[in-house]
Coordinates of C-alpha atoms in Angstrom, one line a residue:
X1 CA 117.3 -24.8 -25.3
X2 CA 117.1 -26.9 -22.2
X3 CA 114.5 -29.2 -21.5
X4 CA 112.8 -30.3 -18.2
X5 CA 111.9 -34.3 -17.9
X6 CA 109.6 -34.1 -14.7
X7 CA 108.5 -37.9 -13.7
X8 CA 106.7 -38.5 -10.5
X9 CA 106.5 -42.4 -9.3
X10 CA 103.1 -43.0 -7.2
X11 CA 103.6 -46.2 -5.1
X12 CA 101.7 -47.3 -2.0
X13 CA 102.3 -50.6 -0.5
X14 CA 100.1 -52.1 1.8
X15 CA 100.5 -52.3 5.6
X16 CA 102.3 -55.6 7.1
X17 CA 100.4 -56.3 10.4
X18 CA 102.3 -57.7 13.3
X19 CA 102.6 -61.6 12.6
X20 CA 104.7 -63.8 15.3
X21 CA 105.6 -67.2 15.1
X22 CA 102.3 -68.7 17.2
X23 CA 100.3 -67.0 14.0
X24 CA 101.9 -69.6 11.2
X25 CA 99.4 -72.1 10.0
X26 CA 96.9 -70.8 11.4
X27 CA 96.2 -67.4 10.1
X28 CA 96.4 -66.1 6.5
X29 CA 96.1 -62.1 7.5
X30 CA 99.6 -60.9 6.2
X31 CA 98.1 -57.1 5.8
X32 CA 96.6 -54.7 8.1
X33 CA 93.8 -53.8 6.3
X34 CA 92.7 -51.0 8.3
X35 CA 96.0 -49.5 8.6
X36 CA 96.2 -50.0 4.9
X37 CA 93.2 -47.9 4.2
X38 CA 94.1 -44.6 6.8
X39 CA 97.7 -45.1 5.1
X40 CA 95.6 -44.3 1.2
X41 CA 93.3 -41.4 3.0
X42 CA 96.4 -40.3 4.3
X43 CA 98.5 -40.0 1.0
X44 CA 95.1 -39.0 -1.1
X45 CA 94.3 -36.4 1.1
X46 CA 98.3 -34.9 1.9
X47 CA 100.0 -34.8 -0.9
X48 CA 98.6 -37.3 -4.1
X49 CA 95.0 -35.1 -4.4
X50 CA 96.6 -31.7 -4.6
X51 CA 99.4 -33.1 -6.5
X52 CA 97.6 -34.0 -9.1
X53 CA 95.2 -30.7 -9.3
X54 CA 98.7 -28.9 -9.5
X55 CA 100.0 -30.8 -12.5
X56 CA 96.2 -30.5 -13.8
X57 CA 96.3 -26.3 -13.3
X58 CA 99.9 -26.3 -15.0
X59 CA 98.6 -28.2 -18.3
X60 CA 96.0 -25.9 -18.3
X61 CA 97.3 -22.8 -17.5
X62 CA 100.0 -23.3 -19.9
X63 CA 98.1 -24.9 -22.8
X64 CA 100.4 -28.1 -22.9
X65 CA 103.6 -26.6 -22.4
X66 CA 103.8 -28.0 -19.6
X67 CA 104.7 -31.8 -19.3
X68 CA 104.6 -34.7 -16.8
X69 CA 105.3 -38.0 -16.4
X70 CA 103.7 -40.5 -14.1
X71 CA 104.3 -43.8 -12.7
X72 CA 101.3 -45.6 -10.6
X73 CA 102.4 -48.8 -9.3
X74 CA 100.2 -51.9 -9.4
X75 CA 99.8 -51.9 -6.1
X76 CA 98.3 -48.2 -5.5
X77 CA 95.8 -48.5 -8.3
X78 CA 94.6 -51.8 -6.7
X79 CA 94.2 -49.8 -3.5
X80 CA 92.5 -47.0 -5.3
X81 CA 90.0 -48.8 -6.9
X82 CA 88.8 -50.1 -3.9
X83 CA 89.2 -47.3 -1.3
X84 CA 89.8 -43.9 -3.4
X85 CA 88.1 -43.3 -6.3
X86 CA 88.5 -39.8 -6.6
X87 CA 92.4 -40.5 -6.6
X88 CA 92.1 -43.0 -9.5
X89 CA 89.7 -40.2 -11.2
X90 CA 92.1 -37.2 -11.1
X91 CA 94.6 -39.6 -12.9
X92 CA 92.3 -40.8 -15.7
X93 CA 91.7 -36.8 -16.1
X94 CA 95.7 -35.9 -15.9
X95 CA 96.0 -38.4 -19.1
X96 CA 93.2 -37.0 -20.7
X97 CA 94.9 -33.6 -21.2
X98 CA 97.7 -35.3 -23.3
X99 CA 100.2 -33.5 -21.5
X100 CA 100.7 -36.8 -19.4
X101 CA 102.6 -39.8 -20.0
X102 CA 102.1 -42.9 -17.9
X103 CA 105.3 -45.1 -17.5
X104 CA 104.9 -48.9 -16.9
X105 CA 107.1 -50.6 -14.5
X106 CA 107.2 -53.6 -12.7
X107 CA 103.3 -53.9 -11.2
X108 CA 104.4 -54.7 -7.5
X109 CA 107.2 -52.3 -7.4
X110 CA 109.4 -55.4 -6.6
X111 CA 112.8 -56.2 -7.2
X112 CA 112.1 -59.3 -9.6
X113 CA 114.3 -57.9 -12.3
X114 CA 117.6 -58.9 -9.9
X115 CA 115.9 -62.4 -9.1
X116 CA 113.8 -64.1 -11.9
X117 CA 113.8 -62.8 -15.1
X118 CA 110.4 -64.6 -16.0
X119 CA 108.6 -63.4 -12.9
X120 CA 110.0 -59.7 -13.9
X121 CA 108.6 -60.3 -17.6
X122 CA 105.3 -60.7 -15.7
X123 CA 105.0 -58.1 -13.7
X124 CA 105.9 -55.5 -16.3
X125 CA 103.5 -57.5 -18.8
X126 CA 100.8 -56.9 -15.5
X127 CA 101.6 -53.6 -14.8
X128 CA 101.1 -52.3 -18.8
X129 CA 98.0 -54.0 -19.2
X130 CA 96.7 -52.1 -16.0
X131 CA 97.9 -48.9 -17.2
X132 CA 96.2 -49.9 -21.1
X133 CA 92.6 -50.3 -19.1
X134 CA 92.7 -47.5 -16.8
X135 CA 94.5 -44.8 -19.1
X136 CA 93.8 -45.3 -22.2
X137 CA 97.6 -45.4 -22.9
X138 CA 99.9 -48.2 -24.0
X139 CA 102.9 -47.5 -22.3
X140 CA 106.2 -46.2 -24.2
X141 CA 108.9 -46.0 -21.6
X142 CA 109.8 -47.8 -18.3
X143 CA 111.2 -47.5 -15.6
X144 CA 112.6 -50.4 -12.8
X145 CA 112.2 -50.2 -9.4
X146 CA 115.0 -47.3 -8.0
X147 CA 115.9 -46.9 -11.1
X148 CA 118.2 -50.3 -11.7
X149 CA 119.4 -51.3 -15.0
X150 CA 121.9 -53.2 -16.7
X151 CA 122.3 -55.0 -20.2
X152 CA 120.2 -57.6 -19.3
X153 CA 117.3 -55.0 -17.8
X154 CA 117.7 -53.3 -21.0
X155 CA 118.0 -56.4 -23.4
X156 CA 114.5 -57.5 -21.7
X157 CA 112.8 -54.3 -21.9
X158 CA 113.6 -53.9 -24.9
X159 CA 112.2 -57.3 -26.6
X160 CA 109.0 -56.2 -24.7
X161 CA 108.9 -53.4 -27.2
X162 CA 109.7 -50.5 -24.7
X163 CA 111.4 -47.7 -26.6
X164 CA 113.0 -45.2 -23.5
X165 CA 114.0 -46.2 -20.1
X166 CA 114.6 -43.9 -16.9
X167 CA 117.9 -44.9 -15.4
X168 CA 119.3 -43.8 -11.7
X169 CA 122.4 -41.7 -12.2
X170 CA 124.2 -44.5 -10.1
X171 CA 123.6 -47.2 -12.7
X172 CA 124.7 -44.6 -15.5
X173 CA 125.8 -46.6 -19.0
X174 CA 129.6 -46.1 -19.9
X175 CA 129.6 -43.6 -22.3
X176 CA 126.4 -42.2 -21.2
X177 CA 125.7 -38.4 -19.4
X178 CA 123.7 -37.3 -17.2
X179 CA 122.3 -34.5 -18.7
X180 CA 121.4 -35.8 -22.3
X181 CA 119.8 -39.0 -23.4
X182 CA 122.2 -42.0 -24.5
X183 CA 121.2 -45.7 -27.0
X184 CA 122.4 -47.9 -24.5
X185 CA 125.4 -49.9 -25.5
X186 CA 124.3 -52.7 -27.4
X187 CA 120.9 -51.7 -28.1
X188 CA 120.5 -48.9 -30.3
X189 CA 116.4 -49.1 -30.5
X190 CA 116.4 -48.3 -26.6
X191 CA 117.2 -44.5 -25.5
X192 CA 117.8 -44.3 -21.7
X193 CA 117.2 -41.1 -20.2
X194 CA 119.2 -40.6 -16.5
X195 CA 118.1 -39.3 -13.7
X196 CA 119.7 -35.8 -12.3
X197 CA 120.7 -37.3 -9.0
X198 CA 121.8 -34.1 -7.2
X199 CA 118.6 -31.8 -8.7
X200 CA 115.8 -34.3 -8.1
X201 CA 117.1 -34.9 -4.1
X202 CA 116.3 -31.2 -4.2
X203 CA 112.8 -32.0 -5.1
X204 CA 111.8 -33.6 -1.8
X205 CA 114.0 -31.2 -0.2
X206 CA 113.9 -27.4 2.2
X207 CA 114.3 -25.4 -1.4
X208 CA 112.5 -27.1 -3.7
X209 CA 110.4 -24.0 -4.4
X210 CA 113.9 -22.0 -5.8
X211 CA 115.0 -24.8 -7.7
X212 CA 113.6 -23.2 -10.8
X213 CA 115.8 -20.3 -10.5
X214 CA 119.2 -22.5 -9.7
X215 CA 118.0 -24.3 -12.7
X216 CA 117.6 -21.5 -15.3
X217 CA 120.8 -20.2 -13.9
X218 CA 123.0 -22.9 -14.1
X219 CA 121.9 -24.6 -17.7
X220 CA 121.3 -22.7 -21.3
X221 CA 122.5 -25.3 -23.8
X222 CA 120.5 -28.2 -25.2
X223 CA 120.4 -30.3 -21.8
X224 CA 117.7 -32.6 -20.9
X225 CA 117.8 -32.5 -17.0
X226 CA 115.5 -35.4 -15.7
X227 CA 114.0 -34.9 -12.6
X228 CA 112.7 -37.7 -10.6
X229 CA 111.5 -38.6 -7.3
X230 CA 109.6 -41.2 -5.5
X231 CA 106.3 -39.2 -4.1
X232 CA 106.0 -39.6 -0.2
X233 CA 104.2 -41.9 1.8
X234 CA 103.1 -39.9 4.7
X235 CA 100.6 -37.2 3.0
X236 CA 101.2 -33.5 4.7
X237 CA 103.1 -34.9 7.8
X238 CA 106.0 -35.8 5.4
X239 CA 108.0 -32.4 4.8
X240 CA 109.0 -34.0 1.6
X241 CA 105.9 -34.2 0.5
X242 CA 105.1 -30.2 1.1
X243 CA 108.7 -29.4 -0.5
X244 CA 107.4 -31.3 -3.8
X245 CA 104.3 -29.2 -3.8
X246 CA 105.7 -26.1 -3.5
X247 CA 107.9 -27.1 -6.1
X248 CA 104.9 -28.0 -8.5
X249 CA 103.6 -24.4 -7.2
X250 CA 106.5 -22.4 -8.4
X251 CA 109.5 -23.8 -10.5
X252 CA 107.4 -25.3 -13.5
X253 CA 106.0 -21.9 -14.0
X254 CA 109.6 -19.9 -13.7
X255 CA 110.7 -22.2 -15.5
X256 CA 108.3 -21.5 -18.7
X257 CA 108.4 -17.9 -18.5
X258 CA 112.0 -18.1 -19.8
X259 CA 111.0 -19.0 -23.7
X260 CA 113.9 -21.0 -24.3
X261 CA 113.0 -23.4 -21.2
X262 CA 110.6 -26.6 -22.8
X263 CA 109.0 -29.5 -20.7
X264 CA 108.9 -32.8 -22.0
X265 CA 107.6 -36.3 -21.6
X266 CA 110.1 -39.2 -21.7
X267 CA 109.0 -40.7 -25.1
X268 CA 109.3 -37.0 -26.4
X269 CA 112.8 -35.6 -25.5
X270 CA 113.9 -39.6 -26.2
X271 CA 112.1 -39.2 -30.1
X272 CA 113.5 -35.7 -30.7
X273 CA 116.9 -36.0 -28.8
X274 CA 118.6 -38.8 -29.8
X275 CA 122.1 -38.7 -28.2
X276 CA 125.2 -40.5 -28.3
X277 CA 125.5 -44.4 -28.1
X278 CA 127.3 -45.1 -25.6
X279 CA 130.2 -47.4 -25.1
X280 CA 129.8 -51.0 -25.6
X281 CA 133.9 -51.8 -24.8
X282 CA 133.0 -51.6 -21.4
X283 CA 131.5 -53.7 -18.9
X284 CA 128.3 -52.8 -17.8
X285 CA 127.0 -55.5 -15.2
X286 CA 125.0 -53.1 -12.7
X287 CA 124.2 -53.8 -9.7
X288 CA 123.2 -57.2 -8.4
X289 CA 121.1 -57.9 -5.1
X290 CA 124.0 -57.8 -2.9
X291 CA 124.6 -53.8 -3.1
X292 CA 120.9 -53.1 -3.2
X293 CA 120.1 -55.4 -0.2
X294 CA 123.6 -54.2 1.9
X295 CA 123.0 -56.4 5.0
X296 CA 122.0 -60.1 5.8
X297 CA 118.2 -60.0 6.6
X298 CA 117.4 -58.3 3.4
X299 CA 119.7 -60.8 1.3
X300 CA 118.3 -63.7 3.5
X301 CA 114.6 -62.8 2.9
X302 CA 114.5 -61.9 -1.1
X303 CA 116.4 -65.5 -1.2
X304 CA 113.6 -67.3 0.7
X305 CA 111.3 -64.9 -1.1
X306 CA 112.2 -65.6 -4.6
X307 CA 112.9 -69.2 -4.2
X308 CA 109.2 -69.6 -3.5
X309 CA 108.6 -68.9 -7.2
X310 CA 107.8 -72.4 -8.3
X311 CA 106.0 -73.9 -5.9
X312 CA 103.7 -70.7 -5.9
X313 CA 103.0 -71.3 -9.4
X314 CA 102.6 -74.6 -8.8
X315 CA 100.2 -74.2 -6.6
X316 CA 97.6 -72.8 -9.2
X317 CA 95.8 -70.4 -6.9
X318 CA 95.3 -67.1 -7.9
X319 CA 95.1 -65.6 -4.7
X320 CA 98.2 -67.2 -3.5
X321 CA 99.8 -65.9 -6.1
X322 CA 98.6 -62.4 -5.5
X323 CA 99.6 -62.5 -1.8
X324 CA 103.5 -63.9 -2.9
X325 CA 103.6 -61.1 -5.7
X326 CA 102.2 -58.4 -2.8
X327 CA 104.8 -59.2 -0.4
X328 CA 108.1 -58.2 -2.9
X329 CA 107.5 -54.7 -3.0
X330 CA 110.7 -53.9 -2.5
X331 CA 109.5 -51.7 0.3
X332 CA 108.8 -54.2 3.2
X333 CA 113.3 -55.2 2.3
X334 CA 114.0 -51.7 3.1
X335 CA 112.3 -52.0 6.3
X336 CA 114.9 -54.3 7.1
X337 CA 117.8 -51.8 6.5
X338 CA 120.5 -51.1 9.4
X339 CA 120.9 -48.1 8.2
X340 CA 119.7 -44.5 9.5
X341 CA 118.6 -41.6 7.6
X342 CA 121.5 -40.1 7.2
X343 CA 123.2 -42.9 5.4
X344 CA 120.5 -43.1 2.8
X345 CA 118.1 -45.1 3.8
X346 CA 115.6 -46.3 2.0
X347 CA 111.4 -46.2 2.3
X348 CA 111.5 -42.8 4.2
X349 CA 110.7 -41.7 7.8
X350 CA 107.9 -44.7 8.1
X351 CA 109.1 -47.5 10.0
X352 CA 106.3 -49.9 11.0
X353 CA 108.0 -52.4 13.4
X354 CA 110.6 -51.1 15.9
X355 CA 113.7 -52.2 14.1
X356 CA 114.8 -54.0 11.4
X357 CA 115.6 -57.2 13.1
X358 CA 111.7 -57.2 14.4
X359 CA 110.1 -56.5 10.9
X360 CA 112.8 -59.2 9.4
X361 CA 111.3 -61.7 12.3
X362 CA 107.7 -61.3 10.9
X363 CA 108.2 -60.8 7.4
X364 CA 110.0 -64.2 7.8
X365 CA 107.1 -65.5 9.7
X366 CA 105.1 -64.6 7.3
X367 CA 106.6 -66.3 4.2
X368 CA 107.0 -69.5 6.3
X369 CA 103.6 -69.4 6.5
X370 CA 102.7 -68.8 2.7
X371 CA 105.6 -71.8 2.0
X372 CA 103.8 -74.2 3.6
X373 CA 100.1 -73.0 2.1
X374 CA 101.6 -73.3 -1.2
X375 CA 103.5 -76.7 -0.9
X376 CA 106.4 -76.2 1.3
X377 CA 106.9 -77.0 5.0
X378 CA 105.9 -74.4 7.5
X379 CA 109.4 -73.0 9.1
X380 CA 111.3 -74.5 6.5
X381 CA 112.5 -72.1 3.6
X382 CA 112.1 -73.9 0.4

């Protein structure tokens, strides 16, 4: 019997306004806020809206047969409760049915976890404790930003009483498969579940409606295929965004026709599948900044971002604190990518500055400015 892991990761970062150099020390506006707000109608109102009254119709339709699971970052439940309401509602009523489970990760969808281990400790504390108030659910399984892991992501996750983990393909465990779940090497309380890297590009993709049929003709055995993708920015003007709703429209419910076809949450195919350990006689490092950050501006501005960690804290100010934690979603580093869409890169078709040396240029501005509000020297990196 194969079995379907469908997780969906709702993330929304705020819009960086223009900021040049003639701006530092004398203007605290890092965000646009206006642009911020048409960005969340745009999103509600394209994709995450009828999105979640698809996943809502499946539940019902097929009386809990059907399951999802959800990640909403930090960031975008901040945003909704301030701007979209109904958005924040038709989650509450997704976990309601049951049929939904909420995965924490790190609050500001940031790349802490390759940085400071304490500050990555306190965003996933942050982000669980959002997820416990809104949902009504105390959070099982986790998942890092893109996926990353390694034995000292899962060592830490693990004291922090997490019990499953979603893993990208690329940082797969020796020992571990792709299409079953694995106890990580080392840590056999903590079952990682890997992400299908070639089926869930399909999700986002020109056939995601008739993936259910190359799914139920390719698999019969016992396989847990995890599907995963990051749910688009850009509302109905992103095609990815239509291709995922069609795929909601039609492969779940091929899919379940076929009786020996189940879908499960995380915590559920981790409970009732546990799979092999994998191998703890290899090494298994993962990644490091330098080949998620791949050129100079993004290594040069998570150092000067990161570095700021003390003398934010320091600063006791709540707000400041906020505003340094807002600026390391991970999102505003992949602006600052060289590379072009066809080499994979990151944070989709939405570009708001007109290349990456311009966004690194204010993004630096910016945190020059917040260095020298928290204790630091403006233009000086501390």
């Amino acid at each position: 019997m194969p079995f379907i892991v469908l997780h969906l990761d709702f993330h929304l970062p705020l819009r960086l306004r223009a900021y040049g150099f003639f701006d530092i020390g004398l203007s605290q506006d890092y965000f646009d806020g206006g642009a911020s707000r048409a960005a969340l109608e745009r999103f509600a109102e394209g994709f995450a809206l009828p999105a979640c009254e698809r996943l809502l119709t499946l539940t019902r339709r097929h009386r809990g047969r059907f399951r999802v699971s959800l990640s909403v970052s930090g960031m975008l439940l901040e945003q909704m409760e301030k701007g979209q309401k109904p958005l924040l509602e038709s989650f509450r009523r997704l976990a309601d049915t049951g049929c939904a489970e909420f995965v924490c990760g790190v609050s500001h969808h940031s790349l802490a976890s390759l940085f400071s281990e304490t500050e990555f400790r306190r965003q996933v504390a942050l982000h669980r404790r959002m997820i416990r108030a809104r949902f009504g659910q105390t959070p099982r399984t986790f998942r890092n930003t893109a996926g990353i892991c390694d034995e000292g992501v899962a060592r830490t996750v693990r004291s922090m009483s997490f019990q499953t983990i979603l893993v990208e393909d690329a940082f797969l465990p020796p020992g571990c498969k792709t299409e079953a779940s694995c106890r990580l090497p080392g840590n056999r309380a903590l079952t990682a579940l890997i992400r299908h890297g070639r089926f869930s590009g399909e999700l986002t993709g020109p056939g995601a409606e008739a993936l259910g049929e190359r799914l139920a003709g390719e698999y019969g055995g016992n396989e847990i295929i995890c599907l995963a993708a990051d749910c688009p920015w850009s509302g109905g003007d992103d095609p990815g965004a239509s291709s995922l709703l069609r795929f909601l429209a039609t492969a779940p419910g091929r899919l379940l026709k076929e009786r020996n076809w189940r879908f499960l949450t995380p915590s559920e195919a981790a409970a009732g599948h546990r799979g092999a350990e994998g191998r703890a006689g290899r090494s298994w490092t993962g990644p490091g900044p330098a080949s998620r950050l791949e050129n100079h501006l993004q290594r040069d501005a998570a150092n000067t971002l990161y570095a700021m960690e003390g003398q934010v804290l320091g600063a006791g100010s709540r707000r400041l604190l906020g505003t340094w934690r807002a600026l390391q979603a991970s999102d505003y580093l992949d602006f600052l990518s060289t590379k072009g869409p066809s080499e994979g890169a990151r944070g989709g078709a939405f570009r708001p500055f007109a290349s990456p040396y311009d966004a690194y240029i204010h993004y630096m501005n910016i945190l020059r400015d917040l260095s020298a509000r928290t204790g630091g020297t403006s233009g000086v990196r501390p």
